[in-house]
Coordinates of C-alpha atoms in Angstrom, one line a residue:
Chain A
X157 CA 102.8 69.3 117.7
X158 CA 106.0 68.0 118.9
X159 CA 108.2 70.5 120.1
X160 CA 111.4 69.9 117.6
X161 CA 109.0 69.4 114.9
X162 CA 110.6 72.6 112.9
X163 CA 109.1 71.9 109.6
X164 CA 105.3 72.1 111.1
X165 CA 106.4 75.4 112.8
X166 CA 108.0 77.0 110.1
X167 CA 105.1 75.9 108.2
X168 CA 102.6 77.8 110.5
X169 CA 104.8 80.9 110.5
X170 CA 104.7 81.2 106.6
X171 CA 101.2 80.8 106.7
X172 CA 101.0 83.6 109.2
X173 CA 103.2 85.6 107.6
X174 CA 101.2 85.3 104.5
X175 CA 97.9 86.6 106.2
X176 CA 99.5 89.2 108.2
X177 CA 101.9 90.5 105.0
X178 CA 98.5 89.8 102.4
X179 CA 101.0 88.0 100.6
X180 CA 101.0 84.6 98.9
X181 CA 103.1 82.0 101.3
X182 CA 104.5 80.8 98.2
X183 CA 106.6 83.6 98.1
X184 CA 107.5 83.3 101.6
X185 CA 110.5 80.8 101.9
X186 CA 112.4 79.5 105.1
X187 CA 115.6 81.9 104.0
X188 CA 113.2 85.3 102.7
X189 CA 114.3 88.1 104.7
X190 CA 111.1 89.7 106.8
X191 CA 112.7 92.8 106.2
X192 CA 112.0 92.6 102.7
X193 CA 108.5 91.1 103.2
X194 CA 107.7 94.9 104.3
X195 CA 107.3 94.3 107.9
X196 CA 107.1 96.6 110.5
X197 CA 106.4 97.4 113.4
X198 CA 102.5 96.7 113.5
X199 CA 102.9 93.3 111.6
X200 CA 105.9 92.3 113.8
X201 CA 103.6 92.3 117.2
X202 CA 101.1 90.6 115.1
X203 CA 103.4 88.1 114.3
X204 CA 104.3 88.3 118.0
X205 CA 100.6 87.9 119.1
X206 CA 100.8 84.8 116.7
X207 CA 103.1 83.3 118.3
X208 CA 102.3 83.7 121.4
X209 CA 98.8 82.2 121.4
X210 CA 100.4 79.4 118.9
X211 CA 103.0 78.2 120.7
X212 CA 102.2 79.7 124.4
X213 CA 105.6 81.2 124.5
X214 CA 106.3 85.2 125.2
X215 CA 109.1 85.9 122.5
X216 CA 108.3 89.7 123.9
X217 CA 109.9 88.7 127.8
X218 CA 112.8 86.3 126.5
X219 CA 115.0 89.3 124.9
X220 CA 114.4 89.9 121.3
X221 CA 117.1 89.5 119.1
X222 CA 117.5 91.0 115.4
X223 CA 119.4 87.5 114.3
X224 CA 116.3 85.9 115.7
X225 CA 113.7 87.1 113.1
X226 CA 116.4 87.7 110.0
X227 CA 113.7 84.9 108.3
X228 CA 111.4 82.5 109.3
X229 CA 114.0 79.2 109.3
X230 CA 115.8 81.4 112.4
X231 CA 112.6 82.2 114.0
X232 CA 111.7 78.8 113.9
X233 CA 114.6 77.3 115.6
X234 CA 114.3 80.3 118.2
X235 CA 110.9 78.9 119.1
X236 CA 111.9 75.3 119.3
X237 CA 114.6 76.7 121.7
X238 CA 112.0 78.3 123.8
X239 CA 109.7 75.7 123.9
X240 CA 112.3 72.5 124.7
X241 CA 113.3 75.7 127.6
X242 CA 110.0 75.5 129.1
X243 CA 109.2 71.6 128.8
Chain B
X1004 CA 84.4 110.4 111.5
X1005 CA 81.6 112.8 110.8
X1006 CA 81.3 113.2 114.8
X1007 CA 85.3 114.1 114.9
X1008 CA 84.1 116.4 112.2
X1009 CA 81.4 118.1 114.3
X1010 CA 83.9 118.4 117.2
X1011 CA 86.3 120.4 115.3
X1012 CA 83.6 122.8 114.3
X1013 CA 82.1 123.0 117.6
X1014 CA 85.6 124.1 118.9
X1015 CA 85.5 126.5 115.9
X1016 CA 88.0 125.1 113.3
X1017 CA 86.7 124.3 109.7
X1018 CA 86.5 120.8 110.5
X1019 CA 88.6 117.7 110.7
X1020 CA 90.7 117.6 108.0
X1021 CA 94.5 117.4 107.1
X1022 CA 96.8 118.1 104.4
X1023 CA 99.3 116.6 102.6
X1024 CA 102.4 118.6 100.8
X1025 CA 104.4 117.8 98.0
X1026 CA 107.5 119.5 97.7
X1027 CA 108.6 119.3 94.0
X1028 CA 111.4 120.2 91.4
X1029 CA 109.4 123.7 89.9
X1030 CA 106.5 123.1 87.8
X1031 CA 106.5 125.2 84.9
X1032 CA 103.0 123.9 83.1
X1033 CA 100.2 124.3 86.1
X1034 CA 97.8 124.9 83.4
X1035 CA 98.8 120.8 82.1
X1036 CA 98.9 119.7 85.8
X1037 CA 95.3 121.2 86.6
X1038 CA 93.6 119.9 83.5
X1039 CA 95.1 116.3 84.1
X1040 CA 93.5 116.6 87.8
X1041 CA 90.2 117.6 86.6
X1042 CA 90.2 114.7 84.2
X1043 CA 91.3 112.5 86.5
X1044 CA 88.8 113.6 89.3
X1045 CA 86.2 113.2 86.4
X1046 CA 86.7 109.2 87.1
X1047 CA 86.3 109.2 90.3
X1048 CA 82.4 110.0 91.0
X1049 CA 82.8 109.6 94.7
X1050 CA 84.5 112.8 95.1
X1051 CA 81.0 114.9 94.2
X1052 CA 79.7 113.1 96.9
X1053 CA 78.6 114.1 100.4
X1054 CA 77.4 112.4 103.9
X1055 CA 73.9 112.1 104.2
X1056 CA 71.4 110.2 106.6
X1057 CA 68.1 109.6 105.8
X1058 CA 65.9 110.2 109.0
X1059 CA 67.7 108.8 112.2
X1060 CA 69.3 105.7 110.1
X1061 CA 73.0 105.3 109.7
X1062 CA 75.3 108.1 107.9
X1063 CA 76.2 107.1 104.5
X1064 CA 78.1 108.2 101.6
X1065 CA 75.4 110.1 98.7
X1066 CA 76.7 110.3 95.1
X1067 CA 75.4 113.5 93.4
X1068 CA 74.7 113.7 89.9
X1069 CA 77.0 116.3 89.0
X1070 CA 81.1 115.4 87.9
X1071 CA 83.5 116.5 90.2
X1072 CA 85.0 119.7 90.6
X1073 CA 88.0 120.6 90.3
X1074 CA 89.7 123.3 93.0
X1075 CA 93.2 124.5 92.4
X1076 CA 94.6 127.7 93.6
X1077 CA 97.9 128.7 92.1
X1078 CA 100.2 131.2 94.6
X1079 CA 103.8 132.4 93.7
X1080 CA 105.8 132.8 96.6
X1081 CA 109.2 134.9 96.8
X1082 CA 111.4 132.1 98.2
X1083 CA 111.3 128.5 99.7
X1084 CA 111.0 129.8 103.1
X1085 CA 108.0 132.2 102.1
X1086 CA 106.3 129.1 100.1
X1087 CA 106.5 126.7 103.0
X1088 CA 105.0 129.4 105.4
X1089 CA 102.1 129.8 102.5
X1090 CA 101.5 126.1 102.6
X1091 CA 101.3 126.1 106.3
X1092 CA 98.7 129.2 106.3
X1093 CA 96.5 127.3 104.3
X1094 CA 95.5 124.7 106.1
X1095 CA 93.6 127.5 108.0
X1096 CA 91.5 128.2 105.2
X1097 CA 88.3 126.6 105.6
X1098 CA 87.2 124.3 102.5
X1099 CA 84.2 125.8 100.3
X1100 CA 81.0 124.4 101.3
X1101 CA 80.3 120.2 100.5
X1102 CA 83.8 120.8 99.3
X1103 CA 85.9 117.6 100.4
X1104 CA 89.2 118.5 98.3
X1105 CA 91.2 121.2 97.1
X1106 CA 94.5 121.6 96.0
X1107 CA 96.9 124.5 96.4
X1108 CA 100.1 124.5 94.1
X1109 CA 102.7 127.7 95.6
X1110 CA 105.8 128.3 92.8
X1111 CA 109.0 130.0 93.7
X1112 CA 112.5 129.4 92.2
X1113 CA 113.6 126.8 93.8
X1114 CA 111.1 124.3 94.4
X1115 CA 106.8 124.0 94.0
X1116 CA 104.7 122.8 96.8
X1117 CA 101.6 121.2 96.0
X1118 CA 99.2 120.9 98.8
X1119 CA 96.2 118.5 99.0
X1120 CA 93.8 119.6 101.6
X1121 CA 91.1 116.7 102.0
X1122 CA 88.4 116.0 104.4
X1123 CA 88.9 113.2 106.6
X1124 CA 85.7 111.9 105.6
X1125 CA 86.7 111.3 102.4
X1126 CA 90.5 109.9 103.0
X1127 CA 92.8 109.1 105.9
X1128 CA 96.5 110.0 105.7
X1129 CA 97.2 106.6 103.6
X1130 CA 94.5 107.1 101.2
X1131 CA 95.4 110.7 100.9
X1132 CA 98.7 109.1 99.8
X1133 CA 97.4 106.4 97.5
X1134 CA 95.3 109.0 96.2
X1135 CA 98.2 111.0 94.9
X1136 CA 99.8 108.0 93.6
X1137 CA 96.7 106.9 91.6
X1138 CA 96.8 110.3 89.8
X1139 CA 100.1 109.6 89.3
X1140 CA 100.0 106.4 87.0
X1141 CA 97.0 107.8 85.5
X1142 CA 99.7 110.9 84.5
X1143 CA 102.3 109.2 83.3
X1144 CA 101.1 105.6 82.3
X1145 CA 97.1 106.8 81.5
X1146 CA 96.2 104.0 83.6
X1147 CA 93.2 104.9 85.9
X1148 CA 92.9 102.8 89.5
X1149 CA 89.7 101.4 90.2
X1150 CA 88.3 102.8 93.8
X1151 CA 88.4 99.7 95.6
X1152 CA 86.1 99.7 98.4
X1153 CA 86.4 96.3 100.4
X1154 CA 85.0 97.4 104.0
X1155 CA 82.0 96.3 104.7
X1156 CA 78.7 98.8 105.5
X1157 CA 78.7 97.8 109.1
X1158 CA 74.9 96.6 108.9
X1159 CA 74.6 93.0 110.4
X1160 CA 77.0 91.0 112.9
X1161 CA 75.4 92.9 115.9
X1162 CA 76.5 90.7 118.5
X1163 CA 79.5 91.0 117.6
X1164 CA 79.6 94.3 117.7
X1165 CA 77.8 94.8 121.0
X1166 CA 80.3 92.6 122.3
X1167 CA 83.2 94.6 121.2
X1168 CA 81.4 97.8 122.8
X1169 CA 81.6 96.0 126.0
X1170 CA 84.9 95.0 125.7
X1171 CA 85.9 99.1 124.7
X1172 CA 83.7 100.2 127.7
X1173 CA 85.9 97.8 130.0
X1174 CA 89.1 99.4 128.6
X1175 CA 88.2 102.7 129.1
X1176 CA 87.1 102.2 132.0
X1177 CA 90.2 100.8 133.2
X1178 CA 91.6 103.9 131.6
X1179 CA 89.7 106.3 133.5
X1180 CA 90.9 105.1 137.1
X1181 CA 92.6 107.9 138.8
X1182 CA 95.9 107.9 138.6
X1183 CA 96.4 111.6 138.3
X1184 CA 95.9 112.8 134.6
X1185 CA 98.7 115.2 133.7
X1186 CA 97.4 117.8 130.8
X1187 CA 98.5 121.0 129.0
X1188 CA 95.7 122.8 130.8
X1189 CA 95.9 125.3 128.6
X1190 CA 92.7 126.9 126.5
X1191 CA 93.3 128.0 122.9
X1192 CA 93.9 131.2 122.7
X1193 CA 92.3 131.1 118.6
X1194 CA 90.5 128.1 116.6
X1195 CA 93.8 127.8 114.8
X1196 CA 96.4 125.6 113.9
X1197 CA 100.4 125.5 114.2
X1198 CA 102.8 123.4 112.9
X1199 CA 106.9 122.9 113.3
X1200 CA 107.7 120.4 110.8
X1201 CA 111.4 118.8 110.9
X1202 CA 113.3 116.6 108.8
X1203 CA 115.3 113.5 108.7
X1204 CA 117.4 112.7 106.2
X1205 CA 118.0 108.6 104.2
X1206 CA 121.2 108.9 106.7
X1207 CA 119.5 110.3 109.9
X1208 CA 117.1 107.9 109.8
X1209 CA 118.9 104.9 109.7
X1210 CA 120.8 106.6 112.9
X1211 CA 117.3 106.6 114.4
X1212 CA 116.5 103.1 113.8
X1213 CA 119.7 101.7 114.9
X1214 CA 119.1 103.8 118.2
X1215 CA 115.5 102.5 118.2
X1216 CA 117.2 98.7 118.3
X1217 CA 119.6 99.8 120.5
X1218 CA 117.0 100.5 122.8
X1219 CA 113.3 99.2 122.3
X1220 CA 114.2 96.5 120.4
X1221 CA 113.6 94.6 117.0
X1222 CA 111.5 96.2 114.9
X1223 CA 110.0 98.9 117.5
X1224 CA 110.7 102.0 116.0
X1225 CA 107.1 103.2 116.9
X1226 CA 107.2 102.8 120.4
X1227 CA 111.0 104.1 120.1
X1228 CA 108.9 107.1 118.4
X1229 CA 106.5 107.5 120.6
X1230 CA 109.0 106.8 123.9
X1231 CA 110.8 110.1 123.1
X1232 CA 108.0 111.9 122.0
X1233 CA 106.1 111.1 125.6
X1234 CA 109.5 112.0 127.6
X1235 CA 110.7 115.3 125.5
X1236 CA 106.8 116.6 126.1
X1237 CA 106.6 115.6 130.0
X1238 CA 110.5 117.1 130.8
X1239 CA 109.2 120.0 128.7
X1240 CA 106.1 120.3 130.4
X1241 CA 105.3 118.5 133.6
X1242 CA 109.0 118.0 134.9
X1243 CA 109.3 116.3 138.3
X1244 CA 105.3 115.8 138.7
X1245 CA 104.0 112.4 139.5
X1246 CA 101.1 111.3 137.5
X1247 CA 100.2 109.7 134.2
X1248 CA 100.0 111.0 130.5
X1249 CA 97.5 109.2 128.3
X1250 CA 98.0 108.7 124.4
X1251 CA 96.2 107.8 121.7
X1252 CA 97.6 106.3 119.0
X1253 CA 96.0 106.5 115.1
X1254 CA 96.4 103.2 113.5
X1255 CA 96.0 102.1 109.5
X1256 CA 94.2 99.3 109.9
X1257 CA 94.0 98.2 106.2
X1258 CA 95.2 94.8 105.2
X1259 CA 99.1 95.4 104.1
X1260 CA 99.2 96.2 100.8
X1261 CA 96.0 97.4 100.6
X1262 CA 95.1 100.6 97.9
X1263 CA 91.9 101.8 99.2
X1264 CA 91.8 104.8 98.7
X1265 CA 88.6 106.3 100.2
X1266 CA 87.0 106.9 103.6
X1267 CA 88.2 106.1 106.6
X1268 CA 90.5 103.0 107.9
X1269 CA 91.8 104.3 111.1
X1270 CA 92.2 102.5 114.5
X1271 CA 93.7 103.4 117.5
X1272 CA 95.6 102.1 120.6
X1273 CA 95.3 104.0 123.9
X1274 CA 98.5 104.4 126.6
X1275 CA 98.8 105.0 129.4
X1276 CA 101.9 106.2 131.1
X1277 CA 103.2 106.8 134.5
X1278 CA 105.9 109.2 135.5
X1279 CA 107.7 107.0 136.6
X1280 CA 107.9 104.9 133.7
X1281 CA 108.7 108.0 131.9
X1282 CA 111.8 108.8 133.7
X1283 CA 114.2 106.0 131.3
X1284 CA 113.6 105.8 127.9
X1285 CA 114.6 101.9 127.8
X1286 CA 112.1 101.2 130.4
X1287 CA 109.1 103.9 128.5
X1288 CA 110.2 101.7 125.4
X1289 CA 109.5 98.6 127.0
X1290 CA 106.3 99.4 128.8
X1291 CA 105.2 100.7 125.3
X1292 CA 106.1 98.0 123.6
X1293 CA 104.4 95.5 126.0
X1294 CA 101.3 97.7 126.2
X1295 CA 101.3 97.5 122.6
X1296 CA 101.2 94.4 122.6
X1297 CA 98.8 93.3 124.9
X1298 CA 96.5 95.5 123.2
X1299 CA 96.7 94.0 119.5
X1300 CA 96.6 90.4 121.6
X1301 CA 93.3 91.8 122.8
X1302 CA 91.8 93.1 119.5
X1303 CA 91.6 96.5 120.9
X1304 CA 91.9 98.3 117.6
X1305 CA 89.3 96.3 116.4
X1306 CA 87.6 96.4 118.7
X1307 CA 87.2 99.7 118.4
X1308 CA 86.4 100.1 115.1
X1309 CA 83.8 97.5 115.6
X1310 CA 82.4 99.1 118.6
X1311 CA 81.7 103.0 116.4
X1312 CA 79.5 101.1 113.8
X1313 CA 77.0 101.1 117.0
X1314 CA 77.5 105.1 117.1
X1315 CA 76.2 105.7 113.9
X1316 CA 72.8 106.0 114.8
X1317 CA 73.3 108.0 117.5
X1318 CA 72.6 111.6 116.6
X1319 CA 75.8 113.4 115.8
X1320 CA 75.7 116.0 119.0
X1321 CA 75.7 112.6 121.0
X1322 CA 78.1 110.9 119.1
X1323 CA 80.8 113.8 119.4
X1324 CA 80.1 113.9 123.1
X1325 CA 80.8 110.0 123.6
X1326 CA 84.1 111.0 121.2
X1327 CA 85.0 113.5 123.2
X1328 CA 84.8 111.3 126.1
X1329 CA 86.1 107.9 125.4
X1330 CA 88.4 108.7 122.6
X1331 CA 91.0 111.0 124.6
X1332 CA 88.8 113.7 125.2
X1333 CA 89.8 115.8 127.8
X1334 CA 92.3 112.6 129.3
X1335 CA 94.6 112.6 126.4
X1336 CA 98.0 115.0 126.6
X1337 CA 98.8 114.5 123.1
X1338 CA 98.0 112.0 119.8
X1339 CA 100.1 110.4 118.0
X1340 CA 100.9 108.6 114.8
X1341 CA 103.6 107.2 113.0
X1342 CA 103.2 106.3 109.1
X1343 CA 106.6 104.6 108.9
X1344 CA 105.8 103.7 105.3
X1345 CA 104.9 105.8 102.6
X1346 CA 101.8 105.0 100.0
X1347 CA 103.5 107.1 97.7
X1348 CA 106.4 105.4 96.6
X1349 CA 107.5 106.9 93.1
X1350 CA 110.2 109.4 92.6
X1351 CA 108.4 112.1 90.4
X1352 CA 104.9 113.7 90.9
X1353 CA 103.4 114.5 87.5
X1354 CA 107.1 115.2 85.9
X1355 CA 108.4 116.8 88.8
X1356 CA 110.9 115.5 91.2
X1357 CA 109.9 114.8 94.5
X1358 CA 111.9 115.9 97.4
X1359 CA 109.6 115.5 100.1
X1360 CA 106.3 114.3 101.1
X1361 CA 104.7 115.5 104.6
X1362 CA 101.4 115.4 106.4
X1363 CA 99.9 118.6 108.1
X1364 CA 97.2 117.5 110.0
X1365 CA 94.7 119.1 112.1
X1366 CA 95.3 117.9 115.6
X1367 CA 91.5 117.1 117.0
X1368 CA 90.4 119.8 119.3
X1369 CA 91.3 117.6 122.3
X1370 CA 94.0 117.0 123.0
X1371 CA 94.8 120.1 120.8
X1372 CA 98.4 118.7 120.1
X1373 CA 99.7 115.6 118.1
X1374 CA 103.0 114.2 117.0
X1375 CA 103.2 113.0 113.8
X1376 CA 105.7 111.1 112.1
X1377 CA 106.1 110.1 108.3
X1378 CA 108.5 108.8 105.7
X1379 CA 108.6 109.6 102.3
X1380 CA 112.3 107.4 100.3
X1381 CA 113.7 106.8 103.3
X1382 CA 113.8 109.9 104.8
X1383 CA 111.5 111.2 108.4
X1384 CA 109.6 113.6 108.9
X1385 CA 108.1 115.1 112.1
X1386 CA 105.6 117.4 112.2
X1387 CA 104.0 118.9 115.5
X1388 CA 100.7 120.2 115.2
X1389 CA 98.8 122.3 118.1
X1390 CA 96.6 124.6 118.6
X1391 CA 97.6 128.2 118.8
X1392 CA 97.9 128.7 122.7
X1393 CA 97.6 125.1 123.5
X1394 CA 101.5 126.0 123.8
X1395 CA 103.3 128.8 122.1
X1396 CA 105.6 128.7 118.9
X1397 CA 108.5 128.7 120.8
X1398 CA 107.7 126.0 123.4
X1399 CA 106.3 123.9 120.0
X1400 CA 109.9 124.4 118.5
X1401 CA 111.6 123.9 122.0
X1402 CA 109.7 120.6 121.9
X1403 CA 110.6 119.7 118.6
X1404 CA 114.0 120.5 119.6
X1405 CA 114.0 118.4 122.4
X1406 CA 112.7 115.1 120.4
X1407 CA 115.1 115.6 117.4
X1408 CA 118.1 115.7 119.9
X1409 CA 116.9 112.8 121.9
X1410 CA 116.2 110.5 118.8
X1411 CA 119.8 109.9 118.0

């Protein structure tokens, strides 16, 4: 995966989201709130895990920021930022 | 679960069991109320069952032929403060024999309690909660819930679950290295169980979670929880001694969104904590937190359920003993769990209005205390449950003290 290539990774993080919410990604848009997807604290470190053996970056060391994971456009251009950091 | 359940009795309690309280706008027709229950436990054939094992095989789940029974105890209690005492006391009244379920409604003035006392064999906290909220379409819509059971009876996948038992024995054992186990020391004094319960209000909880940002971080209101549960109990306790407290954590493991109701879905984490880490919350937080972590990352709490399907055919003595070991045992200082999201979301309880939901829960016999946390509309509630000279009243409401200040 090319590391600016933000559709594919939001893509992957809906579908995520989907599994770990046992929701249909269909409902799960770029904008969505997680908030109001019902997750907490266990489905945000899952989600963390996720992203972490996805992506090889440690969201968990790099300072995690509310603004960050408001929805899943944000948290993809968080990890593009990470990952164009670590090239 | 039935090995927890030996334990408890071993150490002389009625088993492992918990209850779950309703406190309600006054309910003027019990007599309505209990004859809806009844019907509605008629659905449910599960509830006249009872565990059974046929020679050394595997425990299961036997349906009798009989209809469930209803058990509901009616008490009228002078005031609110009298009724909540009531509710308390009887959680330390043993269920009647192959009795999984009983409910206690106490009337005063002011408000009803109505308290659910269920076997852990038959539901965890969550399914004690989706339990209540079952009955509760079926009282006011007539709409009975199917009892969805999606887990799977544990029979086949063996390697895979001998290779999560070695992956448990590795943790454990990396647990177990000596790195001086603080614990209240203390014996029981009686096979019985104390509570202080406290509550948060809509308002006081969002203060808690904008603390719990403030300081763990996004979305880590658990390990927030557990942070300041971990360093009110070691200032209160073990002040200034170097060492390490171990935890274990419950989990819900069900899919989110999950209703099943019945048996047992429950997971746990295990953590370790030194005192030094204890000293600053922001650093307890983080360690928590990245504990936590690296514990889901390595399917832990799967693990561990995996890994007690190969108890089963244990006999039970053995199986409590392995508990006793592995799962806290005598390590653990104190459990913990954290339901930050209510199963029962609906404003009313068969036409009454709901002020509060909260769990009393017998603490396992070791460690003898747990610190519970649960929400019910946006509100918290904390409830510390010990056994009685595990540490006295007033060192359980000195503790409770001590948490409450330090969440805000």
């Amino acid at each position: 995966m090319a590391v600016n290539d933000i559709a594919q990774i939001e893509e992957a993080l809906r579908k995520e989201l989907s599994i770990i919410l046992n929701t249909d990604s269909a409902g799960i848009s770029n904008n969505t709130p997680l908030a109001s997807l019902g997750l907490d604290s266990m489905s945000f470190v899952e989600l963390l895990v996720f992203i972490e053996k996805k992506f090889n970056i440690k969201l968990m060391d790099s300072g995690l920021k509310k603004e960050d994971f408001y929805s899943v456009g944000p948290l993809a251009a968080r990890i593009v930022k990470e990952l164009n950091t670590t090239k | 679960m039935q090995a927890l359940d030996l334990q408890a009795k071993d150490a002389g309690l009625h088993g492992n069991y918990s209850q779950l309280v309703l406190e309600l706008s006054p309910v003027d027709d019990y007599a309505f109320l209990r004859g809806k229950l009844a019907g509605f436990l008629e659905s449910y054939p599960l509830l006249s069952g009872l565990p059974a094992r046929s020679l050394n095989l595997c425990p299961y789940w036997a349906l009798k032929k009989n209809k469930p029974v209803l058990h509901f105890n009616v008490d009228t209690a002078a005031d609110i403060l009298q009724a909540r005492e009531l509710v308390k006391a009887y959680l330390n009244v043993p269920l009647p024999a192959q009795t999984y379920l009983v409910f206690y409604l106490i009337n005063s003035e002011a408000r009803s309690f109505l308290a659910m006392k269920f076997d852990h064999r038959l539901f965890d906290a969550r399914g004690a909660e989706l339990f209540l909220a079952a009955f509760n379409r079926y009282y006011v819509e007539g709409v009975l819930a199917p009892a969805e059971l999606t887990a799977e009876a544990g029979l086949s996948r063996w390697g895979e679950k001998f290779a999560a038992g070695k992956t448990v024995n590795r943790f454990f054992l990396a647990l177990r290295r000596n790195l001086g186990l603080l614990n209240l020391n203390k014996r029981p004094v009686r096979a019985r169980v104390k509570f202080v319960t406290c509550h948060f209000s809509a308002f006081e909880f969002k203060s808690i979670e904008g603390k719990s940002e403030e300081i763990a971080g996004h979305m880590m209101l658990m390990p927030y929880l557990l942070a300041v549960s971990t360093q009110a109990l070691y200032n209160q306790f073990f002040a200034g001694r170097e060492g390490s407290l171990i935890v274990p954590v419950n989990l819900d493991m069900r899919k989110k969104g999950s209703e099943e109701i019945f048996f047992n879905h429950v997971s746990f984490l295990f953590f370790q904590l030194l005192s030094r880490e204890i000293e600053d919350i922001k650093t307890l937080a983080s360690v928590i937190s990245r504990k936590w972590f690296d514990q889901t990352k390595n399917g832990i709490p799967k693990a561990l359920q995996d890994a007690s399907m190969l108890l089963r055919i244990m006999p039970l003595s053995l199986s409590a003993q392995l508990l006793r070991r592995f799962l806290g045992g005598d390590m653990a200082v104190f459990s913990f769990s954290c339901l930050a999201e209510s199963g029962y979301a609906a404003d009313d309880f068969a036409g009454s209005k709901v002020y509060n939901l909260f769990h009393l829960p017998v603490v396992p016999p070791a460690p003898g205390v747990g610190i519970f946390f649960t929400s019910y509309k946006g509100g918290l509630n904390l409830t510390i449950s010990y056994l009685d000279g595990k540490m006295t009243g007033d060192e359980a409401s000195r503790l409770a003290a001590y948490i409450k200040d330090s969440l805000f």
